[in-house]
Amino acid sequence: MAQEGGPPFPLSLFMSLLMLSSLCDCHPRSPGSIRSMAAAGHVANHTARKVSTIAAEVAGYADVAKQIIDLAVFGAAQNRSHSRLADFTDTIGNRVSGSHNLEMAIKYMYNAMAQDGLDVHLEPVKIPHWVRGKESAEMIAPRVKSLAILGLGSSVGTPPEGIEAEVLVVQSFEELKSRAREATARIVVFNQPFVSYGETVAYRAYGASEAAKVGAVATLIRSITPFSINSPHTGLQDYQDGVKRIPSACITVEDAELMWRMAQRGQRIVVRLSMGAKTLPDADSFNTVAEITGWQHPEQVVLMSGHLDSWDVGQGAMDDGGGAMISWEALSLIKDLGLRPRRTLRTVLWTAEEQGGVGAQQYYNRHKVNMSNFDLVMESDLGTFAPVALQFTGSDAAQKVMAEVVKLLAPINTTKLEAHGEGTDISPWMQAGVPGASLHVADSRYFWFHHSEGDTMSVQDPRDMNLCSALWAVVAYVVADLQDMLPR
């Protein structure tokens, strides 16, 4: 396995590996024949079979499910996914898109999964390459105070001499618009309250462009987190076309609230900002793919996944090293038990998810011709804390099948099926009608550490990862081995 500081994995060696690997699904067919198979076969079969028959078929996997659970939670594989994650993150560290560390991570995982006895190959993609550079911020009025910042992904840098400007503090986009005349030549500080990640992240994503529209020279955005110990959280921001690009960074909750209080008192606030961020040409990278080939329908696929890249802070253990590791561990558990399902079990470790699902979108573009052969796509990217339920998106008929499958998880008390599978990397498949599943975990602390220096192995619990691995493996194996594919 790769050692930190070792020689880089040569691109020529990557390409040689690719030449030896299949970059397409096992038995490609013409799109027409695939569609006719789907229409005449899979859907018709499920229509003809009663729910009770399917329930009985699924119930027949109870013993196998218990074997998987016992191996993962109590047996020889106990704590293995946690140990693998620790070895990986301690060796490689964080893995931002386009970096040497990400190259080393792909090399590491390719070798590790191959040594585990799995069929592994790499699929080439082009990914963004943004570099943070040196950065600093300091409040110089009404008093001197260093500000902890993290520049946002894709942000431009400041001029070499930096930017020194008065600050305008607002709590919403609406307030910014109402005070637009005050924003000219100012650094806009957004002190928006945390409502939920899905709602509040809009300030990180669009704050720079909204501020630039009213003449601001830079933005400092309150980190998107419900809890803080003066640590900034990074993430991707998205410039709008036709709007001037200004530097953008996140600051801590504490500093955003400090400047808000000062502003409320009518105090003049001045900040000096320096950011060396720049975007380089797109880099070569790979999605890393490992498989157990199905014995009856090798062309049909149940896909598990997590992303291998992270931001350039912390260790990327929670986001998303854990998801990547349980997706590998699930294959290991099934292999260790000598199981081989009807359909192919495939684990994909995505590259450049943090840049907007870049690697996954290129995978989808490459494989969508065989879409009707994708039975279920699964993604773990909201932590591997204690599992609570399986989230699922699919037809009513497919939901009935999955409701039976999760009953097999009674030994670990995760028999709940919830609506709406989610995940940046599997969303193109779900939007196209492929059933999708994700892991719902006890994630109340997830955004405490998300995209920050706090995302380290200290966040991870080995027993939680055992349970997540068991759930992932049972669901994937049973769906891959059922007589029929999930109905669309």
PDB file of C-alpha atoms in Angstrom, residues 172-368:
ATOM      1  CA  SER A 172     -29.700  37.857   4.725  1.00  0.00           C
ATOM      2  CA  PHE A 173     -29.709  38.420   0.982  1.00  0.00           C
ATOM      3  CA  GLU A 174     -32.791  40.595   1.490  1.00  0.00           C
ATOM      4  CA  GLU A 175     -30.922  42.860   3.896  1.00  0.00           C
ATOM      5  CA  LEU A 176     -28.025  43.079   1.438  1.00  0.00           C
ATOM      6  CA  LYS A 177     -30.396  44.257  -1.299  1.00  0.00           C
ATOM      7  CA  SER A 178     -32.049  46.812   0.979  1.00  0.00           C
ATOM      8  CA  ARG A 179     -28.608  48.223   1.929  1.00  0.00           C
ATOM      9  CA  ALA A 180     -27.071  47.959  -1.525  1.00  0.00           C
ATOM     10  CA  ARG A 181     -25.870  51.578  -1.502  1.00  0.00           C
ATOM     11  CA  GLU A 182     -23.735  50.843   1.569  1.00  0.00           C
ATOM     12  CA  ALA A 183     -22.006  47.857  -0.055  1.00  0.00           C
ATOM     13  CA  THR A 184     -19.899  49.657  -2.650  1.00  0.00           C
ATOM     14  CA  ALA A 185     -16.157  49.021  -2.073  1.00  0.00           C
ATOM     15  CA  ARG A 186     -16.961  47.150   1.149  1.00  0.00           C
ATOM     16  CA  ILE A 187     -16.206  43.646   2.350  1.00  0.00           C
ATOM     17  CA  VAL A 188     -19.632  42.120   2.950  1.00  0.00           C
ATOM     18  CA  VAL A 189     -19.881  39.876   6.006  1.00  0.00           C
ATOM     19  CA  PHE A 190     -22.862  37.507   5.980  1.00  0.00           C
ATOM     20  CA  ASN A 191     -23.998  36.625   9.508  1.00  0.00           C
ATOM     21  CA  GLN A 192     -26.930  34.452   8.447  1.00  0.00           C
ATOM     22  CA  PRO A 193     -28.392  32.163  11.140  1.00  0.00           C
ATOM     23  CA  PHE A 194     -28.108  28.403  10.632  1.00  0.00           C
ATOM     24  CA  VAL A 195     -31.550  27.015   9.771  1.00  0.00           C
ATOM     25  CA  SER A 196     -30.577  23.807   7.998  1.00  0.00           C
ATOM     26  CA  TYR A 197     -27.674  22.922   5.782  1.00  0.00           C
ATOM     27  CA  GLY A 198     -29.856  22.686   2.684  1.00  0.00           C
ATOM     28  CA  GLU A 199     -31.254  26.177   3.214  1.00  0.00           C
ATOM     29  CA  THR A 200     -28.314  28.019   4.744  1.00  0.00           C
ATOM     30  CA  VAL A 201     -25.657  26.753   2.300  1.00  0.00           C
ATOM     31  CA  ALA A 202     -27.049  29.175  -0.296  1.00  0.00           C
ATOM     32  CA  TYR A 203     -25.028  31.924   1.415  1.00  0.00           C
ATOM     33  CA  ARG A 204     -21.784  30.023   0.938  1.00  0.00           C
ATOM     34  CA  ALA A 205     -22.661  29.103  -2.636  1.00  0.00           C
ATOM     35  CA  TYR A 206     -23.987  32.444  -3.913  1.00  0.00           C
ATOM     36  CA  GLY A 207     -22.838  35.054  -1.389  1.00  0.00           C
ATOM     37  CA  ALA A 208     -19.890  36.271  -3.457  1.00  0.00           C
ATOM     38  CA  SER A 209     -21.891  36.926  -6.607  1.00  0.00           C
ATOM     39  CA  GLU A 210     -24.773  38.553  -4.729  1.00  0.00           C
ATOM     40  CA  ALA A 211     -22.334  40.872  -2.969  1.00  0.00           C
ATOM     41  CA  ALA A 212     -20.460  41.633  -6.193  1.00  0.00           C
ATOM     42  CA  LYS A 213     -23.715  42.735  -7.840  1.00  0.00           C
ATOM     43  CA  VAL A 214     -23.936  45.604  -5.356  1.00  0.00           C
ATOM     44  CA  GLY A 215     -20.291  46.602  -5.648  1.00  0.00           C
ATOM     45  CA  ALA A 216     -18.609  44.656  -2.816  1.00  0.00           C
ATOM     46  CA  VAL A 217     -14.895  43.840  -3.129  1.00  0.00           C
ATOM     47  CA  ALA A 218     -14.930  40.587  -1.118  1.00  0.00           C
ATOM     48  CA  THR A 219     -17.178  38.433   1.075  1.00  0.00           C
ATOM     49  CA  LEU A 220     -16.667  36.758   4.429  1.00  0.00           C
ATOM     50  CA  ILE A 221     -19.409  34.265   5.183  1.00  0.00           C
ATOM     51  CA  ARG A 222     -20.395  32.766   8.511  1.00  0.00           C
ATOM     52  CA  SER A 223     -19.531  29.063   8.396  1.00  0.00           C
ATOM     53  CA  ILE A 224     -22.435  26.745   7.618  1.00  0.00           C
ATOM     54  CA  THR A 225     -22.619  24.910  10.923  1.00  0.00           C
ATOM     55  CA  PRO A 226     -24.933  24.773  13.956  1.00  0.00           C
ATOM     56  CA  PHE A 227     -22.023  24.509  16.396  1.00  0.00           C
ATOM     57  CA  SER A 228     -18.613  26.124  16.547  1.00  0.00           C
ATOM     58  CA  ILE A 229     -15.450  26.259  18.622  1.00  0.00           C
ATOM     59  CA  ASN A 230     -14.020  29.074  16.522  1.00  0.00           C
ATOM     60  CA  SER A 231     -13.296  26.807  13.551  1.00  0.00           C
ATOM     61  CA  PRO A 232     -14.120  27.867   9.976  1.00  0.00           C
ATOM     62  CA  HIS A 233     -15.752  25.445   7.513  1.00  0.00           C
ATOM     63  CA  THR A 234     -14.929  25.492   3.801  1.00  0.00           C
ATOM     64  CA  GLY A 235     -16.887  24.230   0.792  1.00  0.00           C
ATOM     65  CA  LEU A 236     -17.672  25.008  -2.816  1.00  0.00           C
ATOM     66  CA  GLN A 237     -18.952  28.392  -3.956  1.00  0.00           C
ATOM     67  CA  ASP A 238     -20.469  29.110  -7.337  1.00  0.00           C
ATOM     68  CA  TYR A 239     -19.852  32.296  -9.311  1.00  0.00           C
ATOM     69  CA  GLN A 240     -22.712  33.477 -11.489  1.00  0.00           C
ATOM     70  CA  ASP A 241     -21.964  34.092 -15.151  1.00  0.00           C
ATOM     71  CA  GLY A 242     -21.569  37.723 -16.068  1.00  0.00           C
ATOM     72  CA  VAL A 243     -20.926  38.855 -12.482  1.00  0.00           C
ATOM     73  CA  LYS A 244     -17.526  40.105 -11.309  1.00  0.00           C
ATOM     74  CA  ARG A 245     -15.627  37.436  -9.396  1.00  0.00           C
ATOM     75  CA  ILE A 246     -14.580  38.591  -5.931  1.00  0.00           C
ATOM     76  CA  PRO A 247     -12.685  36.689  -3.218  1.00  0.00           C
ATOM     77  CA  SER A 248     -14.845  34.669  -0.841  1.00  0.00           C
ATOM     78  CA  ALA A 249     -14.000  32.883   2.414  1.00  0.00           C
ATOM     79  CA  CYS A 250     -15.817  31.493   5.420  1.00  0.00           C
ATOM     80  CA  ILE A 251     -15.196  32.868   8.903  1.00  0.00           C
ATOM     81  CA  THR A 252     -16.183  31.395  12.244  1.00  0.00           C
ATOM     82  CA  VAL A 253     -19.619  31.741  13.789  1.00  0.00           C
ATOM     83  CA  GLU A 254     -18.004  33.583  16.690  1.00  0.00           C
ATOM     84  CA  ASP A 255     -16.310  36.200  14.500  1.00  0.00           C
ATOM     85  CA  ALA A 256     -19.415  36.746  12.373  1.00  0.00           C
ATOM     86  CA  GLU A 257     -21.482  37.368  15.496  1.00  0.00           C
ATOM     87  CA  LEU A 258     -18.751  39.624  16.948  1.00  0.00           C
ATOM     88  CA  MET A 259     -18.770  41.861  13.883  1.00  0.00           C
ATOM     89  CA  TRP A 260     -22.576  41.868  13.859  1.00  0.00           C
ATOM     90  CA  ARG A 261     -22.653  43.122  17.455  1.00  0.00           C
ATOM     91  CA  MET A 262     -20.068  45.788  16.652  1.00  0.00           C
ATOM     92  CA  ALA A 263     -22.073  46.904  13.648  1.00  0.00           C
ATOM     93  CA  GLN A 264     -25.230  47.100  15.741  1.00  0.00           C
ATOM     94  CA  ARG A 265     -23.383  49.492  18.065  1.00  0.00           C
ATOM     95  CA  GLY A 266     -22.531  51.665  15.073  1.00  0.00           C
ATOM     96  CA  GLN A 267     -18.805  50.907  15.235  1.00  0.00           C
ATOM     97  CA  ARG A 268     -16.712  51.214  12.057  1.00  0.00           C
ATOM     98  CA  ILE A 269     -15.173  47.814  11.193  1.00  0.00           C
ATOM     99  CA  VAL A 270     -12.172  47.449   8.894  1.00  0.00           C
ATOM    100  CA  VAL A 271     -10.722  44.104   7.738  1.00  0.00           C
ATOM    101  CA  ARG A 272      -7.531  43.309   5.863  1.00  0.00           C
ATOM    102  CA  LEU A 273      -7.876  40.143   3.701  1.00  0.00           C
ATOM    103  CA  SER A 274      -5.210  38.214   1.791  1.00  0.00           C
ATOM    104  CA  MET A 275      -5.951  35.103  -0.286  1.00  0.00           C
ATOM    105  CA  GLY A 276      -3.590  33.308  -2.670  1.00  0.00           C
ATOM    106  CA  ALA A 277      -6.293  31.096  -4.194  1.00  0.00           C
ATOM    107  CA  LYS A 278      -6.115  30.166  -7.872  1.00  0.00           C
ATOM    108  CA  THR A 279      -7.650  27.706 -10.310  1.00  0.00           C
ATOM    109  CA  LEU A 280      -5.278  25.615 -12.432  1.00  0.00           C
ATOM    110  CA  PRO A 281      -6.132  23.634 -15.592  1.00  0.00           C
ATOM    111  CA  ASP A 282      -8.286  20.542 -15.072  1.00  0.00           C
ATOM    112  CA  ALA A 283      -6.370  17.522 -13.783  1.00  0.00           C
ATOM    113  CA  ASP A 284      -6.424  13.841 -14.748  1.00  0.00           C
ATOM    114  CA  SER A 285      -8.068  11.588 -12.189  1.00  0.00           C
ATOM    115  CA  PHE A 286      -9.985   8.331 -11.841  1.00  0.00           C
ATOM    116  CA  ASN A 287     -13.093   6.804 -10.368  1.00  0.00           C
ATOM    117  CA  THR A 288     -11.962   3.640  -8.563  1.00  0.00           C
ATOM    118  CA  VAL A 289     -14.140   0.581  -9.213  1.00  0.00           C
ATOM    119  CA  ALA A 290     -14.156  -2.811  -7.440  1.00  0.00           C
ATOM    120  CA  GLU A 291     -16.500  -5.697  -8.199  1.00  0.00           C
ATOM    121  CA  ILE A 292     -17.777  -9.144  -7.377  1.00  0.00           C
ATOM    122  CA  THR A 293     -19.120 -10.384 -10.706  1.00  0.00           C
ATOM    123  CA  GLY A 294     -22.604 -11.868 -10.683  1.00  0.00           C
ATOM    124  CA  TRP A 295     -22.942 -15.562 -11.496  1.00  0.00           C
ATOM    125  CA  GLN A 296     -26.192 -15.388 -13.477  1.00  0.00           C
ATOM    126  CA  HIS A 297     -26.636 -11.807 -14.701  1.00  0.00           C
ATOM    127  CA  PRO A 298     -23.149 -10.254 -14.661  1.00  0.00           C
ATOM    128  CA  GLU A 299     -24.333  -7.381 -16.839  1.00  0.00           C
ATOM    129  CA  GLN A 300     -26.815  -6.274 -14.165  1.00  0.00           C
ATOM    130  CA  VAL A 301     -25.407  -4.132 -11.365  1.00  0.00           C
ATOM    131  CA  VAL A 302     -26.084  -3.140  -7.774  1.00  0.00           C
ATOM    132  CA  LEU A 303     -23.787  -0.184  -7.128  1.00  0.00           C
ATOM    133  CA  MET A 304     -22.492   0.993  -3.731  1.00  0.00           C
ATOM    134  CA  SER A 305     -20.469   4.161  -3.394  1.00  0.00           C
ATOM    135  CA  GLY A 306     -18.761   6.888  -1.416  1.00  0.00           C
ATOM    136  CA  HIS A 307     -16.382   9.610  -2.554  1.00  0.00           C
ATOM    137  CA  LEU A 308     -12.625   9.437  -2.168  1.00  0.00           C
ATOM    138  CA  ASP A 309     -11.839  13.133  -2.420  1.00  0.00           C
ATOM    139  CA  SER A 310     -12.267  15.597   0.436  1.00  0.00           C
ATOM    140  CA  TRP A 311     -11.512  19.219   1.157  1.00  0.00           C
ATOM    141  CA  ASP A 312      -7.972  20.244   2.004  1.00  0.00           C
ATOM    142  CA  VAL A 313      -8.538  20.438   5.763  1.00  0.00           C
ATOM    143  CA  GLY A 314      -8.810  17.757   8.449  1.00  0.00           C
ATOM    144  CA  GLN A 315      -8.482  14.152   7.324  1.00  0.00           C
ATOM    145  CA  GLY A 316     -11.690  13.699   5.345  1.00  0.00           C
ATOM    146  CA  ALA A 317     -12.468  10.758   7.647  1.00  0.00           C
ATOM    147  CA  MET A 318     -16.171  11.523   8.055  1.00  0.00           C
ATOM    148  CA  ASP A 319     -16.677  13.186   4.669  1.00  0.00           C
ATOM    149  CA  ASP A 320     -16.423  10.833   3.022  1.00  0.00           C
ATOM    150  CA  GLY A 321     -13.747   8.356   4.031  1.00  0.00           C
ATOM    151  CA  GLY A 322     -16.313   6.445   6.065  1.00  0.00           C
ATOM    152  CA  GLY A 323     -18.711   6.088   3.137  1.00  0.00           C
ATOM    153  CA  ALA A 324     -15.900   4.885   0.890  1.00  0.00           C
ATOM    154  CA  MET A 325     -14.729   2.351   3.469  1.00  0.00           C
ATOM    155  CA  ILE A 326     -18.107   0.764   4.185  1.00  0.00           C
ATOM    156  CA  SER A 327     -18.645   0.428   0.426  1.00  0.00           C
ATOM    157  CA  TRP A 328     -15.373  -1.516   0.228  1.00  0.00           C
ATOM    158  CA  GLU A 329     -16.105  -3.392   3.457  1.00  0.00           C
ATOM    159  CA  ALA A 330     -19.464  -4.595   2.116  1.00  0.00           C
ATOM    160  CA  LEU A 331     -17.688  -6.360  -0.755  1.00  0.00           C
ATOM    161  CA  SER A 332     -15.144  -7.812   1.672  1.00  0.00           C
ATOM    162  CA  LEU A 333     -17.845  -9.242   3.939  1.00  0.00           C
ATOM    163  CA  ILE A 334     -19.617 -10.899   1.026  1.00  0.00           C
ATOM    164  CA  LYS A 335     -16.355 -12.254  -0.377  1.00  0.00           C
ATOM    165  CA  ASP A 336     -15.205 -13.547   3.032  1.00  0.00           C
ATOM    166  CA  LEU A 337     -18.420 -15.539   3.386  1.00  0.00           C
ATOM    167  CA  GLY A 338     -17.941 -17.103  -0.044  1.00  0.00           C
ATOM    168  CA  LEU A 339     -21.122 -15.496  -1.355  1.00  0.00           C
ATOM    169  CA  ARG A 340     -21.661 -14.577  -4.983  1.00  0.00           C
ATOM    170  CA  PRO A 341     -24.960 -12.976  -6.011  1.00  0.00           C
ATOM    171  CA  ARG A 342     -26.848 -13.342  -9.274  1.00  0.00           C
ATOM    172  CA  ARG A 343     -25.932  -9.810 -10.275  1.00  0.00           C
ATOM    173  CA  THR A 344     -22.674  -7.916 -10.117  1.00  0.00           C
ATOM    174  CA  LEU A 345     -21.909  -6.017  -6.933  1.00  0.00           C
ATOM    175  CA  ARG A 346     -19.936  -2.908  -7.786  1.00  0.00           C
ATOM    176  CA  THR A 347     -18.316  -0.380  -5.468  1.00  0.00           C
ATOM    177  CA  VAL A 348     -17.363   2.973  -6.976  1.00  0.00           C
ATOM    178  CA  LEU A 349     -15.177   5.415  -5.077  1.00  0.00           C
ATOM    179  CA  TRP A 350     -15.955   8.719  -6.747  1.00  0.00           C
ATOM    180  CA  THR A 351     -13.429  11.441  -7.455  1.00  0.00           C
ATOM    181  CA  ALA A 352     -14.142  15.196  -7.218  1.00  0.00           C
ATOM    182  CA  GLU A 353     -17.517  14.919  -5.489  1.00  0.00           C
ATOM    183  CA  GLU A 354     -16.786  18.051  -3.489  1.00  0.00           C
ATOM    184  CA  GLN A 355     -16.474  20.035  -6.712  1.00  0.00           C
ATOM    185  CA  GLY A 356     -20.074  19.190  -7.617  1.00  0.00           C
ATOM    186  CA  GLY A 357     -20.135  15.452  -8.344  1.00  0.00           C
ATOM    187  CA  VAL A 358     -17.719  15.838 -11.260  1.00  0.00           C
ATOM    188  CA  GLY A 359     -16.377  12.268 -11.341  1.00  0.00           C
ATOM    189  CA  ALA A 360     -19.821  10.763 -10.856  1.00  0.00           C
ATOM    190  CA  GLN A 361     -21.346  12.790 -13.676  1.00  0.00           C
ATOM    191  CA  GLN A 362     -18.693  11.526 -16.088  1.00  0.00           C
ATOM    192  CA  TYR A 363     -19.323   7.967 -14.877  1.00  0.00           C
ATOM    193  CA  TYR A 364     -23.028   8.438 -15.557  1.00  0.00           C
ATOM    194  CA  ASN A 365     -22.335   9.812 -19.031  1.00  0.00           C
ATOM    195  CA  ARG A 366     -20.172   6.789 -19.799  1.00  0.00           C
ATOM    196  CA  HIS A 367     -22.528   4.117 -18.459  1.00  0.00           C
ATOM    197  CA  LYS A 368     -26.024   5.495 -19.018  1.00  0.00           C
TER     198      LYS A 368
END
